[in-house]
PDB file of C-alpha atoms in Angstrom:
ATOM      1  CA  ASN A   1     106.534  69.997  85.920  1.00  0.00           C
ATOM      2  CA  VAL A   2     108.167  74.068  86.187  1.00  0.00           C
ATOM      3  CA  GLN A   3     107.202  74.830  90.322  1.00  0.00           C
ATOM      4  CA  ALA A   4     108.171  71.215  90.987  1.00  0.00           C
ATOM      5  CA  VAL A   5     111.825  71.385  89.619  1.00  0.00           C
ATOM      6  CA  LEU A   6     112.116  75.395  91.321  1.00  0.00           C
ATOM      7  CA  LYS A   7     111.195  73.408  94.528  1.00  0.00           C
ATOM      8  CA  THR A   8     114.340  70.494  94.046  1.00  0.00           C
ATOM      9  CA  ALA A   9     116.408  73.703  93.246  1.00  0.00           C
ATOM     10  CA  ALA A  10     115.815  75.529  96.372  1.00  0.00           C
ATOM     11  CA  ASP A  11     115.866  71.900  98.627  1.00  0.00           C
ATOM     12  CA  ARG A  12     119.389  71.645  96.420  1.00  0.00           C
ATOM     13  CA  ALA A  13     120.700  74.987  97.775  1.00  0.00           C
ATOM     14  CA  GLN A  14     119.845  74.144 101.010  1.00  0.00           C
ATOM     15  CA  GLN A  15     121.796  70.574 101.217  1.00  0.00           C
ATOM     16  CA  PRO A  16     125.525  71.881 102.770  1.00  0.00           C
ATOM     17  CA  LYS A  17     123.596  74.039 105.523  1.00  0.00           C
ATOM     18  CA  PRO A  18     119.692  74.116 105.487  1.00  0.00           C
ATOM     19  CA  LEU A  19     118.308  77.429 106.762  1.00  0.00           C
ATOM     20  CA  GLU A  20     116.729  77.750 110.057  1.00  0.00           C
ATOM     21  CA  ARG A  21     113.009  76.441 109.706  1.00  0.00           C
ATOM     22  CA  ASN A  22     110.996  79.509 109.876  1.00  0.00           C
ATOM     23  CA  TYR A  23     112.731  81.301 106.491  1.00  0.00           C
ATOM     24  CA  ARG A  24     112.838  78.095 104.737  1.00  0.00           C
ATOM     25  CA  SER A  25     109.169  78.483 103.576  1.00  0.00           C
ATOM     26  CA  LEU A  26     109.981  82.105 102.531  1.00  0.00           C
ATOM     27  CA  TYR A  27     113.386  80.659 100.823  1.00  0.00           C
ATOM     28  CA  GLU A  28     110.887  78.845  98.688  1.00  0.00           C
ATOM     29  CA  LYS A  29     108.396  81.194  97.623  1.00  0.00           C
ATOM     30  CA  LEU A  30     110.801  84.018  97.195  1.00  0.00           C
ATOM     31  CA  VAL A  31     112.837  81.544  94.577  1.00  0.00           C
ATOM     32  CA  MET A  32     109.853  80.798  93.085  1.00  0.00           C
ATOM     33  CA  ALA A  33     108.539  84.332  92.840  1.00  0.00           C
ATOM     34  CA  THR A  34     112.167  85.243  91.587  1.00  0.00           C
ATOM     35  CA  ALA A  35     111.912  83.063  88.421  1.00  0.00           C
ATOM     36  CA  TRP A  36     108.498  84.252  87.282  1.00  0.00           C
ATOM     37  CA  GLN A  37     109.231  87.887  87.827  1.00  0.00           C
ATOM     38  CA  GLU A  38     113.101  86.778  85.911  1.00  0.00           C
ATOM     39  CA  SER A  39     111.266  84.836  82.909  1.00  0.00           C
ATOM     40  CA  CYS A  40     107.894  84.089  83.398  1.00  0.00           C
ATOM     41  CA  TRP A  41     109.192  80.154  84.793  1.00  0.00           C
ATOM     42  CA  ARG A  42     110.442  79.902  80.981  1.00  0.00           C
ATOM     43  CA  GLN A  43     113.902  78.786  80.175  1.00  0.00           C
ATOM     44  CA  TYR A  44     113.847  78.714  76.473  1.00  0.00           C
ATOM     45  CA  VAL A  45     112.204  80.672  73.571  1.00  0.00           C
ATOM     46  CA  VAL A  46     111.571  80.487  70.270  1.00  0.00           C
ATOM     47  CA  ILE A  47     113.098  82.452  67.911  1.00  0.00           C
ATOM     48  CA  ASN A  48     113.187  82.076  64.089  1.00  0.00           C
ATOM     49  CA  LYS A  49     111.411  78.733  64.657  1.00  0.00           C
ATOM     50  CA  ARG A  50     114.777  77.352  66.343  1.00  0.00           C
ATOM     51  CA  ILE A  51     114.903  77.041  70.109  1.00  0.00           C
ATOM     52  CA  GLU A  52     117.463  79.100  72.200  1.00  0.00           C
ATOM     53  CA  PRO A  53     118.088  79.883  75.369  1.00  0.00           C
ATOM     54  CA  LEU A  54     115.889  82.920  76.763  1.00  0.00           C
ATOM     55  CA  ARG A  55     118.531  85.477  77.128  1.00  0.00           C
ATOM     56  CA  SER A  56     118.264  89.696  78.319  1.00  0.00           C
ATOM     57  CA  SER A  57     120.390  92.063  76.448  1.00  0.00           C
ATOM     58  CA  SER A  58     122.779  92.485  79.292  1.00  0.00           C
ATOM     59  CA  GLY A  59     123.384  89.003  79.388  1.00  0.00           C
ATOM     60  CA  ASP A  60     120.869  87.077  81.430  1.00  0.00           C
ATOM     61  CA  ILE A  61     120.201  83.945  80.905  1.00  0.00           C
ATOM     62  CA  GLY A  62     117.667  81.029  81.594  1.00  0.00           C
ATOM     63  CA  ILE A  63     115.163  81.111  83.972  1.00  0.00           C
ATOM     64  CA  MET A  64     117.278  82.430  86.405  1.00  0.00           C
ATOM     65  CA  GLN A  65     118.226  85.244  84.924  1.00  0.00           C
ATOM     66  CA  VAL A  66     121.655  84.586  86.086  1.00  0.00           C
ATOM     67  CA  ASN A  67     124.137  86.902  84.593  1.00  0.00           C
ATOM     68  CA  GLU A  68     126.936  84.993  82.306  1.00  0.00           C
ATOM     69  CA  LYS A  69     129.437  87.748  82.739  1.00  0.00           C
ATOM     70  CA  VAL A  70     128.957  88.287  86.713  1.00  0.00           C
ATOM     71  CA  TRP A  71     129.414  84.386  87.473  1.00  0.00           C
ATOM     72  CA  ARG A  72     131.371  83.197  83.878  1.00  0.00           C
ATOM     73  CA  GLY A  73     133.774  81.323  86.901  1.00  0.00           C
ATOM     74  CA  PHE A  74     131.316  79.824  89.346  1.00  0.00           C
ATOM     75  CA  TYR A  75     129.234  78.603  86.606  1.00  0.00           C
ATOM     76  CA  ASP A  76     129.299  76.524  83.643  1.00  0.00           C
ATOM     77  CA  LEU A  77     127.711  78.982  81.007  1.00  0.00           C
ATOM     78  CA  GLN A  78     126.503  76.161  78.395  1.00  0.00           C
ATOM     79  CA  LYS A  79     124.497  74.567  81.282  1.00  0.00           C
ATOM     80  CA  LEU A  80     123.233  77.836  82.459  1.00  0.00           C
ATOM     81  CA  ARG A  81     121.526  78.464  78.863  1.00  0.00           C
ATOM     82  CA  TRP A  82     120.288  74.746  78.217  1.00  0.00           C
ATOM     83  CA  ASP A  83     119.924  73.077  81.507  1.00  0.00           C
ATOM     84  CA  ILE A  84     116.914  74.496  83.587  1.00  0.00           C
ATOM     85  CA  ASN A  85     117.731  72.068  86.719  1.00  0.00           C
ATOM     86  CA  TYR A  86     121.270  73.570  86.382  1.00  0.00           C
ATOM     87  CA  ASN A  87     120.153  77.402  86.127  1.00  0.00           C
ATOM     88  CA  SER A  88     117.426  77.460  88.474  1.00  0.00           C
ATOM     89  CA  SER A  89     120.003  75.439  91.457  1.00  0.00           C
ATOM     90  CA  ALA A  90     122.328  78.283  90.207  1.00  0.00           C
ATOM     91  CA  GLY A  91     119.549  80.799  90.877  1.00  0.00           C
ATOM     92  CA  ALA A  92     118.944  79.576  94.271  1.00  0.00           C
ATOM     93  CA  GLU A  93     122.108  79.480  95.424  1.00  0.00           C
ATOM     94  CA  ILE A  94     123.034  83.132  94.437  1.00  0.00           C
ATOM     95  CA  LEU A  95     119.517  84.265  96.404  1.00  0.00           C
ATOM     96  CA  LEU A  96     120.173  81.648  99.216  1.00  0.00           C
ATOM     97  CA  ASN A  97     123.772  83.678  99.845  1.00  0.00           C
ATOM     98  CA  TYR A  98     121.863  87.018  99.385  1.00  0.00           C
ATOM     99  CA  LEU A  99     119.501  85.933 102.376  1.00  0.00           C
ATOM    100  CA  VAL A 100     121.755  84.032 104.544  1.00  0.00           C
ATOM    101  CA  ASN A 101     125.032  86.963 104.067  1.00  0.00           C
ATOM    102  CA  TYR A 102     122.940  89.817 103.180  1.00  0.00           C
ATOM    103  CA  ALA A 103     119.603  90.535 103.969  1.00  0.00           C
ATOM    104  CA  LEU A 104     119.666  88.148 107.019  1.00  0.00           C
ATOM    105  CA  LYS A 105     123.159  89.676 108.277  1.00  0.00           C
ATOM    106  CA  ARG A 106     122.275  93.195 107.950  1.00  0.00           C
ATOM    107  CA  GLY A 107     119.053  92.579 109.927  1.00  0.00           C
ATOM    108  CA  GLU A 108     116.017  93.436 106.978  1.00  0.00           C
ATOM    109  CA  HIS A 109     113.691  91.118 108.932  1.00  0.00           C
ATOM    110  CA  LYS A 110     114.063  93.794 111.743  1.00  0.00           C
ATOM    111  CA  GLN A 111     112.375  96.395 109.907  1.00  0.00           C
ATOM    112  CA  SER A 112     108.978  97.700 109.958  1.00  0.00           C
ATOM    113  CA  GLY A 113     107.470  94.476 107.994  1.00  0.00           C
ATOM    114  CA  GLY A 114     108.658  91.588 109.313  1.00  0.00           C
ATOM    115  CA  ALA A 115     109.994  88.731 107.867  1.00  0.00           C
ATOM    116  CA  VAL A 116     109.044  89.242 104.448  1.00  0.00           C
ATOM    117  CA  ASN A 117     111.488  92.098 104.001  1.00  0.00           C
ATOM    118  CA  LEU A 118     113.950  88.843 103.422  1.00  0.00           C
ATOM    119  CA  ALA A 119     112.381  88.232 100.483  1.00  0.00           C
ATOM    120  CA  ARG A 120     112.053  91.901  99.601  1.00  0.00           C
ATOM    121  CA  ALA A 121     116.119  92.709 100.243  1.00  0.00           C
ATOM    122  CA  THR A 122     117.366  89.302  98.651  1.00  0.00           C
ATOM    123  CA  TYR A 123     115.535  89.954  95.626  1.00  0.00           C
ATOM    124  CA  SER A 124     116.773  93.787  95.538  1.00  0.00           C
ATOM    125  CA  ALA A 125     120.196  92.516  95.753  1.00  0.00           C
ATOM    126  CA  TYR A 126     119.318  89.335  93.230  1.00  0.00           C
ATOM    127  CA  ASN A 127     118.362  91.837  90.903  1.00  0.00           C
ATOM    128  CA  GLY A 128     121.334  94.572  91.529  1.00  0.00           C
ATOM    129  CA  GLY A 129     123.608  93.509  93.290  1.00  0.00           C
ATOM    130  CA  PRO A 130     124.914  93.073  97.500  1.00  0.00           C
ATOM    131  CA  GLY A 131     125.152  97.393  97.870  1.00  0.00           C
ATOM    132  CA  GLN A 132     121.255  97.296  96.800  1.00  0.00           C
ATOM    133  CA  VAL A 133     120.200  95.021  99.369  1.00  0.00           C
ATOM    134  CA  SER A 134     117.910  97.880 101.103  1.00  0.00           C
ATOM    135  CA  ARG A 135     116.258  98.977  97.907  1.00  0.00           C
ATOM    136  CA  TYR A 136     112.886  97.582  98.079  1.00  0.00           C
ATOM    137  CA  ARG A 137     112.182 100.190 100.786  1.00  0.00           C
ATOM    138  CA  SER A 138     114.201 103.390 100.111  1.00  0.00           C
ATOM    139  CA  SER A 139     112.836 106.625  98.871  1.00  0.00           C
ATOM    140  CA  LYS A 140     115.815 107.085  96.486  1.00  0.00           C
ATOM    141  CA  VAL A 141     115.809 105.017  94.012  1.00  0.00           C
ATOM    142  CA  ALA A 142     114.794 105.551  90.559  1.00  0.00           C
ATOM    143  CA  ALA A 143     111.230 104.716  89.956  1.00  0.00           C
ATOM    144  CA  SER A 144     112.281 101.937  87.120  1.00  0.00           C
ATOM    145  CA  HIS A 145     114.197 100.161  90.412  1.00  0.00           C
ATOM    146  CA  ARG A 146     110.854 100.601  92.293  1.00  0.00           C
ATOM    147  CA  LYS A 147     108.925  99.388  89.752  1.00  0.00           C
ATOM    148  CA  ILE A 148     110.846  96.323  89.372  1.00  0.00           C
ATOM    149  CA  ASP A 149     111.088  95.645  93.384  1.00  0.00           C
ATOM    150  CA  SER A 150     106.864  95.938  93.286  1.00  0.00           C
ATOM    151  CA  LEU A 151     106.156  93.894  90.394  1.00  0.00           C
ATOM    152  CA  PHE A 152     108.708  91.355  91.791  1.00  0.00           C
ATOM    153  CA  TRP A 153     106.719  92.401  95.381  1.00  0.00           C
ATOM    154  CA  GLU A 154     102.720  91.286  94.217  1.00  0.00           C
ATOM    155  CA  LYS A 155     104.039  87.557  92.648  1.00  0.00           C
ATOM    156  CA  TYR A 156     105.707  86.944  95.830  1.00  0.00           C
ATOM    157  CA  GLN A 157     102.858  88.185  97.658  1.00  0.00           C
ATOM    158  CA  GLN A 158     100.800  85.723  94.624  1.00  0.00           C
ATOM    159  CA  VAL A 159     103.156  82.896  95.391  1.00  0.00           C
ATOM    160  CA  ASP A 160     102.802  83.362  99.479  1.00  0.00           C
ATOM    161  CA  ALA A 161      99.234  82.987  99.208  1.00  0.00           C
ATOM    162  CA  GLY A 162      99.645  79.217  97.040  1.00  0.00           C
ATOM    163  CA  LYS A 163      98.964  81.223  93.544  1.00  0.00           C
ATOM    164  CA  ALA A 164     102.218  80.320  91.937  1.00  0.00           C
ATOM    165  CA  GLY A 165      99.484  79.542  88.995  1.00  0.00           C
ATOM    166  CA  ASN A 166      98.708  82.538  88.037  1.00  0.00           C
ATOM    167  CA  VAL A 167     102.517  82.585  86.464  1.00  0.00           C
ATOM    168  CA  ALA A 168     100.579  81.718  83.591  1.00  0.00           C
ATOM    169  CA  GLY A 169      99.372  85.421  82.991  1.00  0.00           C
ATOM    170  CA  CYS A 170     102.384  86.390  81.643  1.00  0.00           C
ATOM    171  CA  LEU A 171     102.205  83.787  79.306  1.00  0.00           C
ATOM    172  CA  GLY A 172      99.069  84.833  77.758  1.00  0.00           C
ATOM    173  CA  ALA A 173      96.330  82.587  79.515  1.00  0.00           C
ATOM    174  CA  ASP A 174      93.497  84.173  80.762  1.00  0.00           C
ATOM    175  CA  LEU A 175      92.949  83.767  84.350  1.00  0.00           C
ATOM    176  CA  ALA A 176      89.285  84.301  84.752  1.00  0.00           C
ATOM    177  CA  GLY A 177      88.273  80.578  82.682  1.00  0.00           C
TER     178      GLY A 177
END
Protein backbone atom coordinates (compact mmCIF):
# COMPACT_ATOMS: atom_id res chain seq x y z
CA ASN A 1 0.00 0.00 0.00
CA VAL A 2 1.65 3.21 -1.21
CA GLN A 3 -0.23 5.37 1.27
CA ALA A 4 1.30 3.34 4.13
CA VAL A 5 4.78 3.73 2.58
CA LEU A 6 4.31 7.52 2.49
CA LYS A 7 2.98 7.67 6.06
CA THR A 8 5.94 5.60 7.27
CA ALA A 9 8.32 7.94 5.42
CA ALA A 10 6.72 10.97 7.09
CA ASP A 11 6.99 9.31 10.50
CA ARG A 12 10.59 8.20 9.91
CA ALA A 13 11.70 11.69 8.82
CA GLN A 14 10.57 13.02 12.19
CA GLN A 15 12.45 10.42 14.27
CA PRO A 16 15.37 12.57 15.33
CA LYS A 17 13.19 15.59 16.14
CA PRO A 18 9.39 15.34 15.87
CA LEU A 19 7.41 18.31 14.63
CA GLU A 20 5.22 20.18 17.07
CA ARG A 21 1.98 18.23 17.45
CA ASN A 22 -0.12 20.85 15.63
CA TYR A 23 1.99 20.45 12.42
CA ARG A 24 2.30 16.64 12.25
CA SER A 25 -0.96 16.00 10.40
CA LEU A 26 -0.27 18.84 7.96
CA TYR A 27 3.17 17.38 7.26
CA GLU A 28 1.84 13.86 6.64
CA LYS A 29 -0.73 15.23 4.20
CA LEU A 30 2.01 17.32 2.57
CA VAL A 31 4.09 14.19 1.92
CA MET A 32 1.12 12.39 0.36
CA ALA A 33 0.05 15.34 -1.77
CA THR A 34 3.63 15.94 -2.93
CA ALA A 35 4.02 12.31 -4.05
CA TRP A 36 0.69 12.61 -5.86
CA GLN A 37 1.75 15.82 -7.59
CA GLU A 38 5.22 14.60 -8.47
CA SER A 39 4.59 11.03 -9.62
CA CYS A 40 0.97 10.00 -9.18
CA TRP A 41 2.36 7.73 -6.41
CA ARG A 42 4.52 5.80 -8.89
CA GLN A 43 8.12 4.74 -8.38
CA TYR A 44 8.37 2.80 -11.65
CA VAL A 45 7.08 2.82 -15.21
CA VAL A 46 7.21 0.21 -17.98
CA ILE A 47 9.39 1.22 -20.93
CA ASN A 48 9.93 -1.24 -23.80
CA LYS A 49 8.50 -4.05 -21.65
CA ARG A 50 11.01 -3.32 -18.87
CA ILE A 51 10.37 -1.88 -15.44
CA GLU A 52 12.32 1.37 -15.06
CA PRO A 53 12.40 4.05 -12.37
CA LEU A 54 10.08 6.96 -13.12
CA ARG A 55 12.27 9.81 -14.43
CA SER A 56 11.67 13.38 -15.46
CA SER A 57 13.57 15.24 -18.15
CA SER A 58 15.19 17.40 -15.44
CA GLY A 59 16.80 14.51 -13.56
CA ASP A 60 14.11 13.85 -10.96
CA ILE A 61 13.55 10.24 -9.98
CA GLY A 62 10.95 8.01 -8.34
CA ILE A 63 7.83 8.58 -6.31
CA MET A 64 9.04 11.84 -4.77
CA GLN A 65 10.92 12.97 -7.91
CA VAL A 66 14.11 13.67 -5.96
CA ASN A 67 16.59 15.45 -8.22
CA GLU A 68 19.65 13.27 -8.75
CA LYS A 69 21.96 16.20 -9.51
CA VAL A 70 20.91 18.38 -6.59
CA TRP A 71 20.84 15.61 -3.98
CA ARG A 72 23.65 13.32 -5.29
CA GLY A 73 25.93 13.90 -2.29
CA PHE A 74 23.13 13.39 0.21
CA TYR A 75 21.33 10.28 -1.05
CA ASP A 76 22.29 6.97 -2.67
CA LEU A 77 21.30 7.36 -6.33
CA GLN A 78 20.74 3.62 -6.88
CA LYS A 79 18.39 3.45 -3.90
CA LEU A 80 16.55 6.59 -5.06
CA ARG A 81 15.91 4.79 -8.35
CA TRP A 82 15.03 1.29 -7.17
CA ASP A 83 13.77 1.50 -3.57
CA ILE A 84 10.36 3.14 -3.09
CA ASN A 85 10.83 3.26 0.69
CA TYR A 86 14.20 4.99 0.34
CA ASN A 87 12.92 7.46 -2.26
CA SER A 88 9.82 8.33 -0.23
CA SER A 89 11.95 8.79 2.89
CA ALA A 90 14.39 11.04 1.03
CA GLY A 91 11.55 13.19 -0.29
CA ALA A 92 9.94 13.33 3.16
CA GLU A 93 13.26 14.47 4.69
CA ILE A 94 13.65 17.19 2.07
CA LEU A 95 10.07 18.35 2.67
CA LEU A 96 10.63 18.41 6.43
CA ASN A 97 13.76 20.52 5.95
CA TYR A 98 11.89 23.02 3.79
CA LEU A 99 8.94 23.09 6.19
CA VAL A 100 11.02 23.71 9.32
CA ASN A 101 13.90 25.79 7.98
CA TYR A 102 12.05 27.89 5.41
CA ALA A 103 8.24 27.91 5.62
CA LEU A 104 8.01 28.04 9.43
CA LYS A 105 11.05 30.28 9.88
CA ARG A 106 9.68 32.77 7.37
CA GLY A 107 6.27 32.79 9.02
CA GLU A 108 4.23 31.51 6.10
CA HIS A 109 1.60 30.28 8.60
CA LYS A 110 1.11 33.91 9.67
CA GLN A 111 0.09 34.96 6.16
CA SER A 112 -3.56 35.23 5.18
CA GLY A 113 -4.86 31.66 5.01
CA GLY A 114 -3.14 30.41 8.17
CA ALA A 115 -1.29 27.17 8.88
CA VAL A 116 -2.19 25.47 5.57
CA ASN A 117 0.10 27.99 3.91
CA LEU A 118 2.94 25.93 5.37
CA ALA A 119 2.05 23.08 3.02
CA ARG A 120 1.80 25.44 0.06
CA ALA A 121 5.07 27.21 0.87
CA THR A 122 6.92 23.96 1.50
CA TYR A 123 5.78 22.52 -1.81
CA SER A 124 6.78 25.71 -3.66
CA ALA A 125 10.28 25.35 -2.17
CA TYR A 126 10.36 21.61 -2.96
CA ASN A 127 9.43 22.29 -6.57
CA GLY A 128 11.48 25.43 -7.17
CA GLY A 129 14.15 25.56 -4.47
CA PRO A 130 14.24 27.28 -1.08
CA GLY A 131 14.17 30.75 -2.65
CA GLN A 132 10.67 29.98 -3.94
CA VAL A 133 9.02 29.45 -0.54
CA SER A 134 6.56 32.34 -1.06
CA ARG A 135 5.97 31.62 -4.76
CA TYR A 136 2.49 30.15 -4.14
CA ARG A 137 1.20 33.58 -3.02
CA SER A 138 3.04 35.81 -5.46
CA SER A 139 1.31 37.38 -8.42
CA LYS A 140 4.69 37.88 -10.14
CA VAL A 141 5.43 34.25 -10.99
CA ALA A 142 5.29 32.54 -14.35
CA ALA A 143 1.92 31.08 -15.29
CA SER A 144 3.50 27.61 -15.40
CA HIS A 145 4.61 27.90 -11.75
CA ARG A 146 1.24 29.28 -10.72
CA LYS A 147 -0.40 26.26 -12.37
CA ILE A 148 1.98 23.81 -10.62
CA ASP A 149 1.22 25.39 -7.24
CA SER A 150 -2.51 25.41 -7.95
CA LEU A 151 -2.51 21.72 -8.95
CA PHE A 152 -0.57 20.85 -5.80
CA TRP A 153 -3.06 22.81 -3.68
CA GLU A 154 -5.98 20.91 -5.23
CA LYS A 155 -4.30 17.61 -4.37
CA TYR A 156 -3.45 18.73 -0.84
CA GLN A 157 -7.08 19.72 -0.24
CA GLN A 158 -8.26 16.29 -1.44
CA VAL A 159 -5.79 14.53 0.89
CA ASP A 160 -6.93 16.82 3.72
CA ALA A 161 -10.56 15.87 3.01
CA GLY A 162 -9.72 12.16 3.31
CA LYS A 163 -9.76 11.60 -0.44
CA ALA A 164 -6.16 10.49 -1.03
CA GLY A 165 -7.62 7.55 -2.96
CA ASN A 166 -8.47 10.00 -5.74
CA VAL A 167 -4.85 9.60 -6.78
CA ALA A 168 -6.17 6.67 -8.84
CA GLY A 169 -7.71 9.24 -11.21
CA CYS A 170 -4.31 10.25 -12.53
CA LEU A 171 -3.69 6.62 -13.46
CA GLY A 172 -6.82 6.50 -15.58
CA ALA A 173 -9.15 4.91 -13.02
CA ASP A 174 -12.83 5.78 -13.18
CA LEU A 175 -13.64 7.39 -9.82
CA ALA A 176 -17.34 7.75 -10.55
CA GLY A 177 -18.11 4.08 -10.05
